[in-house]
Amino acid sequence: MSAVIIDGKQIAADVRGEVAQKVSELKEKGTAPCLAVILVGENPASVSYVTGKQKALAEVGMIDKSVHLPESTSEEELLKLIDELNKDDFVHGILVQLPLPKHINEEKVLLAINPEKDVDGFHPVNVGNLVIGKKSFLPCTPHGIIVLLRRMGIETNGKHAVVIGRSNIVGKPVSLLLARKDTNCTVTMCHTGTKNLAEITKQADIVVVASGHPHTLTKGMIKEGAVVIDVGVNRIPDSTKKSGFRLIGDCDFDDLKETASYITPVPGGVGPMTIAMLMFNTLESAENKLVQNKL
């Protein structure tokens, strides 16, 4: 058997299309969804990510209030800008691109964002709401994984999901989302301290790999028909490419696709969903604001 390749690009495009339609409807009611992305410095990966977000904002018809600050920006200056954006009723989402320069305390910066505008879903208030199952902005990549599973019609009810990775950005939140009643998986979280990883992954109906290391999940580590979701993005030197490198995930895609029932490619799998769900969260924030204004 050969796995169905999950087309994250197409599903992300579908989500952006749906968001664009709702943005158009909101504008007719006098509300223009707006996202402020703050970039400090010239980190090439961060610049690339922000450019991708700006393209998506233009595509869905949202207002782009992005701010690019120099590397020398002080923590005080950044916090002052966040405070101004928090108070701006026309800004619905605030995202600070990480990592920040070493002289700025990331935790302090993330705490400064109003939870009602935290469209990244990283503020402790939103994380706490996620844990207890209250409505909140869901972290974009984990939410995107759940949307991929649903849109592909992959059954999750009662299935055993194994998550490899325990980061605050992917591993922990996706484990919580998979265990929610509307997804209803039994979840095992594995990490660097896990012994006999292959014994656990072979029991899984769904494996989400977010370890940050190539070749974490290889041939013989999954059972026939398992679903493999690869969150990893790793740069591997490749002289045949103009850039000098190519991107691979945390899984051995070519080996696993012969055993899996569904698998995400890298690139083109989970990645595009992250920005799509960011647009979704910003729209949701604008809708929340509209409801508040009517109360």
Coordinates of N, CA and C in Angstrom, one line a residue, residues 111-219:
L111 N 3.8 38.2 27.7 CA 2.9 38.5 28.8 C 2.2 39.8 28.6
A112 N 2.9 40.7 27.9 CA 2.4 42.1 27.7 C 1.3 42.2 26.7
I113 N 1.2 41.2 25.8 CA 0.1 41.2 24.8 C -1.3 40.9 25.5
N114 N -2.2 41.7 25.2 CA -3.6 41.5 25.7 C -4.1 40.1 25.2
P115 N -4.5 39.2 26.1 CA -4.9 37.9 25.7 C -6.0 37.9 24.6
E116 N -6.8 39.0 24.6 CA -7.9 39.1 23.6 C -7.3 39.4 22.2
K117 N -6.0 39.7 22.2 CA -5.4 40.0 20.9 C -4.3 39.0 20.6
D118 N -4.1 38.0 21.5 CA -3.0 37.1 21.4 C -3.4 36.0 20.3
V119 N -3.3 36.3 19.1 CA -3.8 35.4 18.0 C -2.8 34.2 17.8
D120 N -1.7 34.3 18.4 CA -0.7 33.2 18.4 C -1.1 32.1 19.4
G121 N -1.9 32.5 20.4 CA -2.4 31.5 21.4 C -1.3 31.2 22.4
F122 N -0.3 32.0 22.7 CA 0.8 31.7 23.6 C 0.7 32.3 24.9
H123 N -0.2 33.3 25.1 CA -0.4 33.9 26.4 C -0.9 32.9 27.5
P124 N -0.3 33.0 28.7 CA -0.7 32.0 29.7 C -2.3 31.9 29.9
V125 N -3.0 33.0 29.7 CA -4.4 33.0 29.9 C -5.0 32.1 28.8
N126 N -4.6 32.2 27.6 CA -5.1 31.4 26.5 C -4.6 29.9 26.6
V127 N -3.4 29.7 27.1 CA -2.9 28.4 27.3 C -3.7 27.7 28.4
G128 N -4.0 28.5 29.5 CA -4.8 27.9 30.6 C -6.3 27.6 30.1
N129 N -6.8 28.4 29.3 CA -8.2 28.2 28.8 C -8.2 26.9 27.9
L130 N -7.1 26.7 27.1 CA -6.9 25.5 26.3 C -6.9 24.3 27.2
V131 N -6.2 24.3 28.3 CA -6.0 23.2 29.2 C -7.4 22.8 29.8
I132 N -8.2 23.8 30.2 CA -9.5 23.5 30.9 C -10.6 23.4 29.9
G133 N -10.3 23.6 28.6 CA -11.4 23.4 27.6 C -12.3 24.6 27.4
K134 N -11.9 25.8 27.9 CA -12.7 27.0 27.6 C -12.3 27.6 26.3
K135 N -13.2 28.4 25.7 CA -12.9 29.0 24.4 C -11.7 29.9 24.5
S136 N -10.8 29.8 23.6 CA -9.6 30.6 23.5 C -9.0 30.6 22.2
F137 N -8.0 31.5 21.9 CA -7.3 31.3 20.7 C -6.4 30.1 20.8
L138 N -6.5 29.2 19.8 CA -5.7 28.0 19.8 C -4.4 28.2 19.1
P139 N -3.3 27.7 19.6 CA -2.0 27.8 18.9 C -2.1 27.3 17.5
C140 N -1.6 28.1 16.6 CA -1.9 27.9 15.1 C -1.4 26.6 14.6
T141 N -0.2 26.1 14.9 CA 0.2 24.8 14.3 C -0.6 23.6 14.9
P142 N -0.8 23.5 16.2 CA -1.6 22.4 16.7 C -3.0 22.5 16.1
H143 N -3.6 23.6 16.1 CA -5.0 23.8 15.5 C -5.0 23.3 14.1
G144 N -4.0 23.7 13.3 CA -3.9 23.3 11.9 C -3.8 21.8 11.7
I145 N -3.1 21.1 12.7 CA -3.0 19.7 12.6 C -4.4 19.1 12.8
I146 N -5.2 19.6 13.7 CA -6.6 19.1 13.9 C -7.4 19.3 12.7
V147 N -7.3 20.5 12.1 CA -8.1 20.8 10.9 C -7.7 19.9 9.7
L148 N -6.4 19.6 9.6 CA -6.0 18.6 8.6 C -6.6 17.3 8.7
L149 N -6.6 16.8 10.0 CA -7.2 15.4 10.3 C -8.7 15.5 9.9
R150 N -9.4 16.5 10.3 CA -10.9 16.6 10.1 C -11.2 16.7 8.6
R151 N -10.4 17.6 7.9 CA -10.8 17.8 6.5 C -10.4 16.6 5.6
M152 N -9.5 15.8 6.1 CA -9.2 14.6 5.4 C -10.1 13.4 5.7
G153 N -11.1 13.7 6.7 CA -12.0 12.7 7.1 C -11.4 11.5 7.9
I154 N -10.3 11.8 8.5 CA -9.6 10.8 9.3 C -10.2 10.6 10.7
E155 N -10.6 9.4 11.0 CA -11.3 9.1 12.2 C -10.4 9.3 13.4
T156 N -10.8 10.0 14.4 CA -10.0 10.2 15.6 C -10.7 9.6 16.9
N157 N -12.0 9.4 16.8 CA -12.7 9.0 18.0 C -12.2 7.6 18.5
G158 N -11.7 7.6 19.7 CA -11.2 6.4 20.3 C -9.9 5.9 19.8
K159 N -9.3 6.7 18.9 CA -8.0 6.2 18.4 C -6.8 6.6 19.3
H160 N -5.7 5.8 19.2 CA -4.5 6.1 20.0 C -3.6 7.0 19.2
A161 N -3.4 8.2 19.8 CA -2.5 9.1 19.2 C -1.2 9.2 20.0
V162 N -0.1 9.1 19.3 CA 1.2 9.3 20.0 C 1.8 10.6 19.4
V163 N 2.2 11.5 20.4 CA 2.8 12.7 20.0 C 4.3 12.6 20.5
I164 N 5.2 12.9 19.5 CA 6.6 12.9 19.9 C 7.1 14.3 19.9
G165 N 7.4 14.8 21.2 CA 7.8 16.2 21.4 C 6.9 16.8 22.5
R166 N 7.5 17.6 23.3 CA 6.7 18.2 24.5 C 6.9 19.7 24.5
S167 N 7.1 20.4 23.4 CA 7.3 21.8 23.4 C 6.0 22.5 23.7
N168 N 6.1 23.8 24.2 CA 4.9 24.6 24.5 C 4.2 25.0 23.2
I169 N 5.0 25.0 22.1 CA 4.4 25.5 20.8 C 3.6 24.4 20.1
V170 N 4.1 23.1 20.1 CA 3.4 22.1 19.4 C 3.1 20.9 20.3
G171 N 4.0 20.2 20.8 CA 3.8 19.0 21.5 C 2.8 19.0 22.6
K172 N 2.9 19.9 23.6 CA 1.9 19.9 24.6 C 0.5 20.3 24.1
P173 N 0.4 21.5 23.4 CA -1.0 21.8 23.0 C -1.7 20.8 22.0
V174 N -0.9 20.2 21.1 CA -1.6 19.3 20.2 C -2.0 18.0 21.0
S175 N -1.3 17.6 22.0 CA -1.7 16.5 22.9 C -3.0 16.8 23.5
L176 N -3.2 18.1 24.0 CA -4.4 18.5 24.7 C -5.6 18.5 23.7
L177 N -5.3 19.0 22.5 CA -6.4 19.1 21.5 C -6.8 17.7 21.0
L178 N -5.9 16.8 20.9 CA -6.2 15.5 20.5 C -7.1 14.8 21.5
A179 N -6.9 15.1 22.8 CA -7.6 14.5 23.9 C -8.9 15.1 24.2
R180 N -9.2 16.3 23.6 CA -10.5 16.9 23.8 C -11.7 16.0 23.3
K181 N -12.8 16.2 23.9 CA -14.0 15.4 23.6 C -14.4 15.4 22.1
D182 N -14.2 16.5 21.5 CA -14.6 16.6 20.1 C -13.6 15.9 19.1
T183 N -12.4 15.6 19.6 CA -11.4 14.8 18.9 C -11.4 13.4 19.4
N184 N -11.3 13.3 20.8 CA -11.5 12.0 21.5 C -10.5 10.9 21.3
C185 N -9.2 11.4 21.2 CA -8.1 10.4 21.1 C -7.7 10.0 22.5
T186 N -7.1 8.8 22.6 CA -6.3 8.5 23.8 C -4.8 8.9 23.4
V187 N -4.2 9.7 24.2 CA -2.9 10.3 23.8 C -1.8 9.9 24.7
T188 N -0.7 9.5 24.0 CA 0.6 9.2 24.7 C 1.6 10.3 24.2
M189 N 2.2 11.0 25.2 CA 3.3 12.0 24.8 C 4.7 11.4 25.0
C190 N 5.5 11.3 24.0 CA 6.8 10.9 24.1 C 7.8 12.0 23.9
H191 N 9.0 11.8 24.4 CA 10.0 12.9 24.4 C 11.4 12.2 24.5
T192 N 12.4 13.1 24.8 CA 13.8 12.6 24.8 C 14.1 11.6 25.9
G193 N 13.2 11.6 27.0 CA 13.4 10.7 28.1 C 12.6 9.4 27.9
T194 N 11.9 9.2 26.7 CA 11.1 8.0 26.5 C 12.0 6.9 26.1
K195 N 11.8 5.7 26.8 CA 12.6 4.5 26.4 C 11.7 3.7 25.5
N196 N 12.4 3.0 24.6 CA 11.7 2.1 23.6 C 10.6 2.8 22.8
L197 N 11.0 3.9 22.2 CA 10.1 4.7 21.5 C 9.3 3.9 20.4
A198 N 10.0 3.1 19.7 CA 9.4 2.3 18.6 C 8.3 1.4 19.1
E199 N 8.4 0.9 20.3 CA 7.4 0.0 20.9 C 6.1 0.8 21.1
I200 N 6.2 2.1 21.4 CA 5.1 2.9 21.7 C 4.5 3.4 20.3
T201 N 5.3 3.8 19.4 CA 4.8 4.4 18.1 C 4.1 3.2 17.3
K202 N 4.6 2.0 17.5 CA 3.9 0.9 16.8 C 2.5 0.6 17.2
Q203 N 2.1 1.2 18.4 CA 0.8 1.0 18.9 C -0.2 2.1 18.4
A204 N 0.4 3.1 17.8 CA -0.4 4.3 17.5 C -1.2 4.2 16.2
D205 N -2.4 4.7 16.2 CA -3.2 4.9 15.0 C -2.8 6.2 14.3
I206 N -2.4 7.2 15.1 CA -2.0 8.5 14.6 C -0.7 8.9 15.3
V207 N 0.3 9.3 14.6 CA 1.6 9.7 15.1 C 1.9 11.1 14.7
V208 N 2.0 12.0 15.7 CA 2.4 13.4 15.4 C 3.8 13.6 15.8
V209 N 4.7 13.9 14.9 CA 6.1 14.0 15.2 C 6.6 15.5 15.2
A210 N 6.9 16.0 16.3 CA 7.4 17.4 16.5 C 8.6 17.4 17.4
S211 N 9.6 16.6 17.0 CA 10.8 16.5 17.8 C 11.9 17.5 17.5
G212 N 11.8 18.0 16.3 CA 12.9 18.9 15.8 C 14.1 18.3 15.4
H213 N 14.1 17.0 15.1 CA 15.2 16.2 14.7 C 14.9 15.3 13.5
P214 N 15.7 15.3 12.4 CA 15.4 14.4 11.3 C 15.5 13.0 11.7
H215 N 14.8 12.1 11.0 CA 14.9 10.6 11.2 C 14.4 10.2 12.6
T216 N 13.6 11.0 13.2 CA 13.0 10.6 14.5 C 12.1 9.4 14.4
L217 N 11.3 9.4 13.3 CA 10.4 8.3 13.0 C 10.8 7.6 11.7
T218 N 11.2 6.4 11.8 CA 11.8 5.7 10.6 C 11.0 4.4 10.3
K219 N 11.4 3.8 9.2 CA 10.8 2.5 8.8 C 10.8 1.5 9.9

